[in-house]
Amino acid sequence: MDYFFTEEQEMIRDLCRQIAEERIKPVRAELDEKEEFPREIMKALAQADLFQIIIPEEYGGLGGGCLENCIAVEELSRACCGVSTSYAASFLGAYPMLLFGNEAQKEKYLPLIGSGEKLCAFALTESSSGSDAGSIQTEAKKDGDSYVLNGSKQWITNGGEAGVYTVIAITDRSKGARGATAFIVEADDPGFSIGKKEIKMGIRASATAELIFKDCRIPADRVLGKEGLGFVVAMRTFDKSRPGVGAQAVGVAQGALDEAAAFARVRKQFGKPIITFQAVAHMLADMAVDIEAGRALVYAAARYIDSGAKDFSKVSAIAKVFPTDMAMRVTTNAVQVLGGHGYMREYPVEKMMRDAKILQIYEGTNQIQRNVIGQELNKEYGRKK
Amino acid sequence: MKIAVCIKQVPDTANVKLDPETHTLKREGVESIVNPFDLFALEAALRIKEAAGGEIVAVTMGPPQAETVIKDAIGFGVDEGLLLSDRAFAGADTWATTAALAKAIEGLGDVDLVICGKQAVDGDTAQVGPGIAQRLGLPHVAFVKGFREIEDKRLVVERQMDDGYDVVELPLPALITVVREVGEPRPPSLKGKMRAKKYTVPMQGAADLGLEADQVGLAGSFTQVVKVFAPSHSGERRRLEGSEDEMGAQVIDALVDNQVIMLGS
Ligand SMILES: Cc1cc2nc3c(=O)[nH]c(=O)nc-3n(C[C@H](O)[C@H](O)[C@H](O)COP(=O)(O)OP(=O)(O)OC[C@H]3O[C@@H](n4cnc5c(N)ncnc54)[C@H](O)[C@@H]3O)c2cc1C
Ligand SMILES: Cc1cc2nc3c(=O)[nH]c(=O)nc-3n(C[C@H](O)[C@H](O)[C@H](O)COP(=O)(O)OP(=O)(O)OC[C@H]3O[C@@H](n4cnc5c(N)ncnc54)[C@H](O)[C@@H]3O)c2cc1C
């Protein structure tokens, strides 16, 4: 289907597809097997200017929006969600600076992130605070011209690989939802270290680690926005980034259909290619229907957000829930179409199925997304009366 | 550092057609790409620029559509390009090719380093690089596989040999040709591709280079293609039978009988 991309958007798609084919596909199984961070690929993505996509032009970037980000992420995910997660997490860390950073912060950090010289990361989750973000324990205390951070963050994508982190910490517990603040932390800040590195089911090329803050002292000018805006920063960031998770889902699902359809044409049983069995063909057809619906939704949501829309939490949640549930269905069915071959590591679909699962969990579980959508519906229909 | 990279447009497939009249390659209609070895030359130039700063100019000689390889080079991050195109250049052998390329490089002014691919995958002679060096009076090192030191007036490079490599120091200006090991070519960049779309490729002909018609093209060539053909396999074929050892012995006997090899004294 033609989604009427601009020339620039087509360029992004084609370049990402080229890198996915030439650089990612040949090594994805090995990266998965060894649980190895794709440093060489990150370097290639940087050389291709792909970290510049959402960075404004005044900071040396390409000034793209949510749609450009989704196009890139979809293509990379078609080959490997572990790689695309590492890539997209850098933007997840950068969005708070884009949205809330002051001039000096933008000037200092955006060019570094855009050039790919430094990867970025976003740290909210803690061991006892997942969906319930309000319950985070990490504290930041003002001390003269600096803040001192204590606590730890869990399961942070790009942890240990990133040079710059956006960290949400409590500055005033008595203020509840207004008691958290977003900070920029640099990898070599004193008192900052990397703890446990996780071993995962999927997206194994991506790095997931614990961040430890032990009397971590940072200058006071690292506050994003102002004190008390921490959760606002987090929510606005997720609103912008969630369609990107939807795009990952569309990509991995497309990758799975590519494999399943090709396999079904060549695998013969009962003397015929299995694609000629209606049960198999219908499975493939349902996958294609699902994927196109997900893709159309992601692009439409991204375009809506890029149009300057004000309140898009619901749209953004919708553009995460449907595609990610869809990708789980599609990748599971792709394994089914390949049968026993699909279950084997030699074929890429079992990895895709493992990878797809995370998309229903991170950046807010799909249950939490439904909570968001439900709350918005409650508000909307309350107003209509 | 000012670097000139020579890149050649070559047909993409092994599926090349020959003009039955002229016995030369029919280049129209076949998809063309940058000679794969020249991608390594571009990568080497980009790495040197990253290390030492400077400017990169990509130069190609070819028909007007060879402008696409210059645009490709811009996409990889090269600063400027130059297309040498002229009816008079047609039919050039390596000698006549180097006449045009050398003049063009001279015309760029103050070039510190010329980088060529190891060889072109169509012509395959590996003569153009050394030929340019000869015409410009530059020292040259062929088959460079890596860089040890990069300075304003001096390079230390590793030259690939059959059984290892040499470490060679050479003063600049100089010319090198590079092999695959010099580094995997980076992908094109978005900014480069956007610039390439708008970039007007400068073009020069024989007159612009100050060359006479008889110095370039077929007229300026020492060699002429008389006939191109696929050699027919007319030799005798024999099927060997027996165990591996027996067949091996038969092969050696046959090679010795036909004086292909001689057994040691
Ligand atoms: C690979 C990976 C990478 C990650 N990367 C990052 C990162 O870069 N930065 C970061 O900050 N975090 C990151 N996370 C954390 C991620 O965002 C959380 O895992 C996620 O928000 C869910 O939190 P939880 O795992 O603690 O689940 P819990 O909150 O404990 O939820 C467990 C289950 O209960 C359900 N549930 C909880 N509350 C409700 C409710 N109110 N209504 C309905 N159902 C509910 C959930 O949907 C889920 O099914 C990452 C996680 C993983 C696994
Ligand atoms: C059978 C045959 C017929 C030919 N017929 C014709 C013909 O009719 N018309 C015609 O124009 N040519 C023709 N040529 C091509 C011409 O003789 C050579 O291809 C050309 O001189 C380059 O030599 P090469 O391809 O061996 O390059 P090599 O010497 O193998 O190339 C080494 C390096 O030199 C540089 N280089 C080579 N050529 C160029 C170029 N054109 N521009 C920029 N850099 C370059 C590149 O960096 C390349 O990697 C023919 C060649 C052959 C073998």
XYZ file of C-alpha atoms in Angstrom, chain A:
385
model
C 0.000 0.000 0.000
C 1.213 3.513 -0.767
C 1.253 5.754 2.295
C 2.342 8.797 0.299
C 5.652 9.372 1.958
C 7.708 12.427 1.121
C 10.956 11.940 -0.750
C 12.820 12.312 2.531
C 10.689 9.678 4.249
C 11.274 7.273 1.369
C 14.980 7.893 1.706
C 14.837 6.984 5.392
C 12.899 3.809 4.624
C 15.223 2.729 1.816
C 18.391 3.432 3.762
C 17.123 1.562 6.833
C 16.065 -1.342 4.638
C 19.508 -1.422 3.066
C 21.241 -1.421 6.440
C 18.815 -4.050 7.744
C 19.564 -6.337 4.796
C 23.313 -5.759 4.615
C 24.308 -5.263 8.234
C 21.646 -6.638 10.536
C 20.181 -9.772 8.954
C 23.529 -11.522 8.498
C 24.416 -11.166 12.202
C 21.103 -11.112 14.028
C 21.103 -14.797 14.973
C 24.615 -14.526 16.346
C 23.850 -11.358 18.320
C 20.820 -13.140 19.757
C 22.727 -16.287 20.585
C 25.634 -14.466 22.232
C 23.422 -11.790 23.795
C 25.832 -9.267 22.316
C 25.290 -5.520 22.006
C 25.420 -4.466 18.310
C 28.104 -1.791 18.570
C 29.154 -2.032 14.921
C 25.565 -1.658 13.769
C 25.020 1.329 16.044
C 28.094 2.882 14.463
C 26.707 2.272 10.981
C 23.353 3.784 11.983
C 25.220 6.823 13.279
C 27.245 7.153 10.076
C 23.994 6.969 8.128
C 22.670 9.943 10.168
C 19.827 7.839 11.531
C 20.268 9.184 15.057
C 19.664 12.641 13.563
C 16.106 11.862 12.513
C 14.236 13.524 15.380
C 16.946 16.021 16.338
C 15.951 19.564 15.273
C 17.876 21.132 12.425
C 19.302 23.895 14.617
C 21.212 21.198 16.503
C 22.500 19.533 13.369
C 19.646 17.064 13.022
C 17.130 16.358 10.296
C 14.152 17.786 12.143
C 11.891 14.800 11.566
C 8.945 13.844 13.716
C 7.165 10.832 15.059
C 6.429 9.459 11.570
C 10.060 9.567 10.451
C 11.021 7.795 13.654
C 8.349 5.133 13.081
C 9.499 4.533 9.500
C 13.091 3.947 10.615
C 12.151 1.770 13.577
C 9.779 -0.374 11.511
C 12.418 -1.169 8.910
C 15.091 -2.008 11.479
C 12.622 -4.166 13.432
C 11.790 -6.145 10.336
C 15.309 -7.518 10.629
C 15.899 -7.437 14.407
C 13.977 -5.989 17.330
C 17.030 -6.219 19.561
C 18.810 -3.737 17.315
C 15.766 -1.506 16.886
C 15.214 -1.408 20.658
C 18.756 -0.184 21.230
C 18.253 2.431 18.528
C 14.818 3.576 19.681
C 15.828 3.714 23.364
C 18.305 6.437 22.491
C 15.405 8.567 21.283
C 13.400 7.596 24.379
C 16.198 9.145 26.426
C 16.459 12.160 24.094
C 12.765 13.069 23.959
C 12.788 14.589 27.485
C 15.607 16.907 26.378
C 13.781 17.787 23.171
C 10.537 18.462 25.008
C 11.767 20.023 28.254
C 15.448 20.885 27.841
C 16.605 24.488 28.003
C 18.765 26.016 25.286
C 22.052 25.158 26.987
C 21.034 21.537 27.592
C 19.853 21.095 24.010
C 23.024 22.627 22.661
C 25.173 20.371 24.777
C 23.420 17.027 24.419
C 21.366 16.894 21.210
C 24.347 17.112 18.840
C 26.094 14.324 20.765
C 23.038 12.096 20.561
C 22.270 13.024 16.947
C 25.758 12.191 15.755
C 25.539 8.877 17.568
C 28.695 9.763 19.471
C 26.711 9.036 22.610
C 23.789 6.692 23.009
C 21.046 7.829 25.333
C 18.723 5.997 27.757
C 15.626 6.629 29.826
C 15.432 5.440 33.428
C 12.188 5.294 35.342
C 11.562 1.669 36.399
C 12.830 0.333 39.738
C 12.685 -3.047 41.424
C 9.496 -2.202 43.311
C 8.106 0.286 40.835
C 6.992 -0.827 37.385
C 3.519 0.071 36.208
C 3.106 2.099 39.380
C 5.691 4.693 38.428
C 4.587 6.953 41.266
C 6.140 4.573 43.759
C 9.776 5.112 42.720
C 12.272 5.367 45.573
C 15.374 6.876 43.967
C 15.935 10.254 45.588
C 17.658 13.445 44.545
C 18.525 15.963 47.251
C 19.569 19.507 46.476
C 22.926 20.408 47.976
C 24.202 23.851 47.086
C 24.824 23.980 43.341
C 24.249 20.298 42.880
C 21.867 17.421 43.388
C 22.889 14.195 45.045
C 21.170 11.046 43.761
C 20.730 7.833 45.725
C 18.913 4.669 44.712
C 18.799 2.340 41.749
C 16.943 1.827 38.482
C 16.127 -1.569 37.032
C 15.905 -2.965 33.489
C 17.184 0.139 31.751
C 17.646 -0.308 28.010
C 21.111 0.836 26.848
C 22.247 0.718 30.478
C 26.036 0.540 30.405
C 26.128 1.409 26.687
C 24.694 4.914 26.866
C 26.756 8.005 27.600
C 23.767 10.096 28.680
C 20.753 9.109 30.808
C 17.466 10.790 31.599
C 16.666 9.744 35.160
C 13.444 10.307 37.077
C 13.990 10.706 40.833
C 12.011 11.920 43.834
C 12.902 15.433 44.969
C 10.048 15.986 47.423
C 8.169 12.963 48.634
C 5.487 15.070 50.298
C 4.342 16.461 46.949
C 3.155 13.132 45.494
C 2.772 13.291 41.719
C 4.509 16.688 41.752
C 7.397 15.343 43.814
C 9.548 13.836 41.064
C 12.107 15.528 38.830
C 13.845 14.540 35.599
C 17.634 14.804 35.512
C 20.344 14.356 32.939
C 23.039 12.021 34.226
C 26.274 11.397 32.364
C 27.911 7.977 32.401
C 31.042 9.280 34.096
C 29.331 11.273 36.832
C 30.819 10.417 40.240
C 28.740 7.908 42.183
C 27.022 6.492 39.097
C 27.619 2.874 38.148
C 26.109 -0.039 36.290
C 24.839 -3.017 38.269
C 23.284 -6.265 37.141
C 23.056 -6.973 33.417
C 19.944 -8.949 32.582
C 19.727 -12.181 30.636
C 16.583 -12.078 28.523
C 14.066 -14.121 26.585
C 14.145 -11.876 23.523
C 15.622 -8.643 22.131
C 18.841 -10.164 23.368
C 21.044 -7.876 21.260
C 19.804 -4.986 23.385
C 21.462 -4.209 26.712
C 19.234 -4.140 29.796
C 20.919 -3.184 33.042
C 20.600 -1.809 36.525
C 21.745 1.753 37.221
C 23.147 2.455 40.664
C 23.346 5.912 42.208
C 25.480 6.146 45.312
C 25.852 9.752 46.415
C 25.900 10.564 42.720
C 26.557 14.283 42.535
C 25.437 16.218 39.461
C 25.325 19.969 38.783
C 21.960 21.627 39.444
C 21.705 22.708 35.805
C 20.964 19.096 34.834
C 17.321 19.432 35.842
C 14.972 19.020 32.875
C 12.133 21.511 32.906
C 11.914 22.299 36.561
C 11.729 20.532 39.863
C 8.470 18.637 40.304
C 7.879 17.937 36.588
C 9.428 14.451 36.603
C 6.277 12.476 35.962
C 5.022 14.990 33.420
C 8.317 14.581 31.560
C 7.900 10.799 31.671
C 4.293 10.802 30.475
C 4.898 13.298 27.633
C 7.898 11.255 26.573
C 5.887 8.036 26.436
C 3.096 9.768 24.537
C 5.672 10.585 21.847
C 7.492 7.276 21.894
C 4.690 4.715 22.055
C 3.801 4.799 18.350
C 7.451 3.854 17.873
C 6.811 0.647 19.830
C 3.824 0.117 17.535
C 6.194 0.555 14.592
C 8.545 -2.055 16.045
C 5.560 -4.388 16.189
C 4.614 -3.745 12.564
C 8.228 -4.365 11.551
C 8.716 -7.638 13.402
C 5.326 -8.881 12.208
C 6.209 -8.037 8.609
C 9.514 -9.828 9.021
C 7.650 -12.882 10.281
C 5.168 -12.819 7.392
C 8.064 -12.484 4.925
C 9.559 -15.673 6.344
C 6.293 -17.571 6.664
C 5.001 -16.799 3.175
C 8.314 -17.662 1.538
C 8.511 -20.906 3.485
C 4.919 -21.892 2.696
C 5.602 -21.612 -1.004
C 8.539 -23.998 -0.967
C 7.631 -26.461 1.789
C 5.832 -29.410 0.261
C 3.636 -31.902 2.081
C 1.145 -34.298 0.533
C 2.824 -33.455 -2.760
C 1.896 -29.777 -2.715
C 3.331 -26.524 -1.390
C 1.666 -25.952 1.981
C 0.495 -22.495 0.881
C -2.022 -24.292 -1.331
C -3.771 -25.626 1.776
C -6.476 -23.143 2.562
C -5.873 -23.363 6.315
C -2.300 -22.203 5.806
C -3.155 -19.561 3.210
C -5.820 -18.127 5.488
C -3.356 -17.855 8.324
C -1.036 -15.911 6.047
C -3.940 -13.795 4.844
C -4.951 -12.948 8.411
C -1.366 -11.992 9.143
C -1.300 -9.661 6.152
C -4.624 -8.078 7.185
C -3.416 -7.611 10.749
C -0.119 -6.068 9.699
C -1.649 -3.594 7.270
C -4.183 -2.489 9.880
C -1.403 -2.022 12.405
C 0.759 -0.121 9.957
C -2.050 2.201 8.877
C -2.821 2.889 12.543
C 0.792 3.631 13.467
C 1.307 6.005 10.530
C -2.023 7.753 11.146
C -1.255 8.224 14.850
C 2.251 9.467 14.072
C 0.915 11.950 11.514
C -1.699 13.125 14.003
C 0.983 13.701 16.642
C 3.245 15.476 14.128
C 0.383 17.763 13.126
C 0.841 19.540 16.446
C -2.068 17.882 18.230
C -2.205 18.777 21.914
C -3.650 15.826 23.740
C -2.689 12.512 22.237
C -2.272 10.084 25.136
C -5.177 7.974 23.938
C -4.110 7.925 20.296
C -0.590 7.057 21.320
C -1.781 4.237 23.598
C -4.026 2.855 20.848
C -1.079 2.931 18.439
C 0.873 0.786 20.910
C -1.756 -1.721 22.052
C -3.153 -2.917 18.758
C 0.096 -3.359 16.821
C 1.933 -5.047 19.700
C -0.885 -7.529 20.414
C -1.052 -8.053 16.663
C 2.701 -8.748 16.443
C 2.417 -11.393 19.147
C -0.362 -13.116 17.176
C 1.440 -12.820 13.865
C 4.825 -14.047 15.072
C 3.196 -16.951 16.927
C 1.331 -17.930 13.775
C 4.486 -17.581 11.729
C 6.072 -20.246 13.915
C 2.945 -22.343 13.326
C 3.209 -21.982 9.551
C 6.816 -23.146 9.650
C 5.862 -26.043 11.923
C 8.850 -27.759 13.520
C 11.198 -25.635 11.431
C 9.683 -22.584 13.059
C 10.603 -23.905 16.470
C 14.249 -24.297 15.535
C 16.909 -21.657 16.100
C 18.077 -22.181 12.531
C 15.035 -20.261 11.306
C 14.426 -16.656 12.337
C 10.758 -16.847 13.376
C 11.224 -18.296 16.872
C 13.416 -15.284 17.671
C 10.771 -12.981 16.271
C 8.184 -14.561 18.540
C 10.462 -14.126 21.564
C 11.236 -10.554 20.526
C 7.606 -9.600 19.948
C 6.664 -10.425 23.540
C 8.540 -7.475 25.029
C 6.509 -5.027 22.954
C 3.413 -5.838 25.019
C 5.369 -5.135 28.203
C 7.758 -2.195 28.004
C 6.948 1.508 27.758
C 3.835 0.688 29.777
C 2.233 -2.755 29.620
C -0.755 -3.209 27.341
C -2.943 -3.430 30.428
C -1.715 -0.001 31.471
C -2.359 1.292 27.928
C -5.915 0.045 28.195
C -6.204 1.836 31.535
C -5.112 5.054 29.794
C -7.583 4.530 26.960
C -10.342 3.664 29.452
C -9.686 6.759 31.530
C -9.785 8.942 28.438
C -13.050 7.349 27.324
C -14.496 7.993 30.749
C -13.504 11.656 30.461
C -14.764 12.023 26.884
C -18.124 10.437 27.530
C -18.434 12.332 30.816
C -18.105 15.592 28.885
C -20.642 14.574 26.256
C -23.488 14.260 28.715
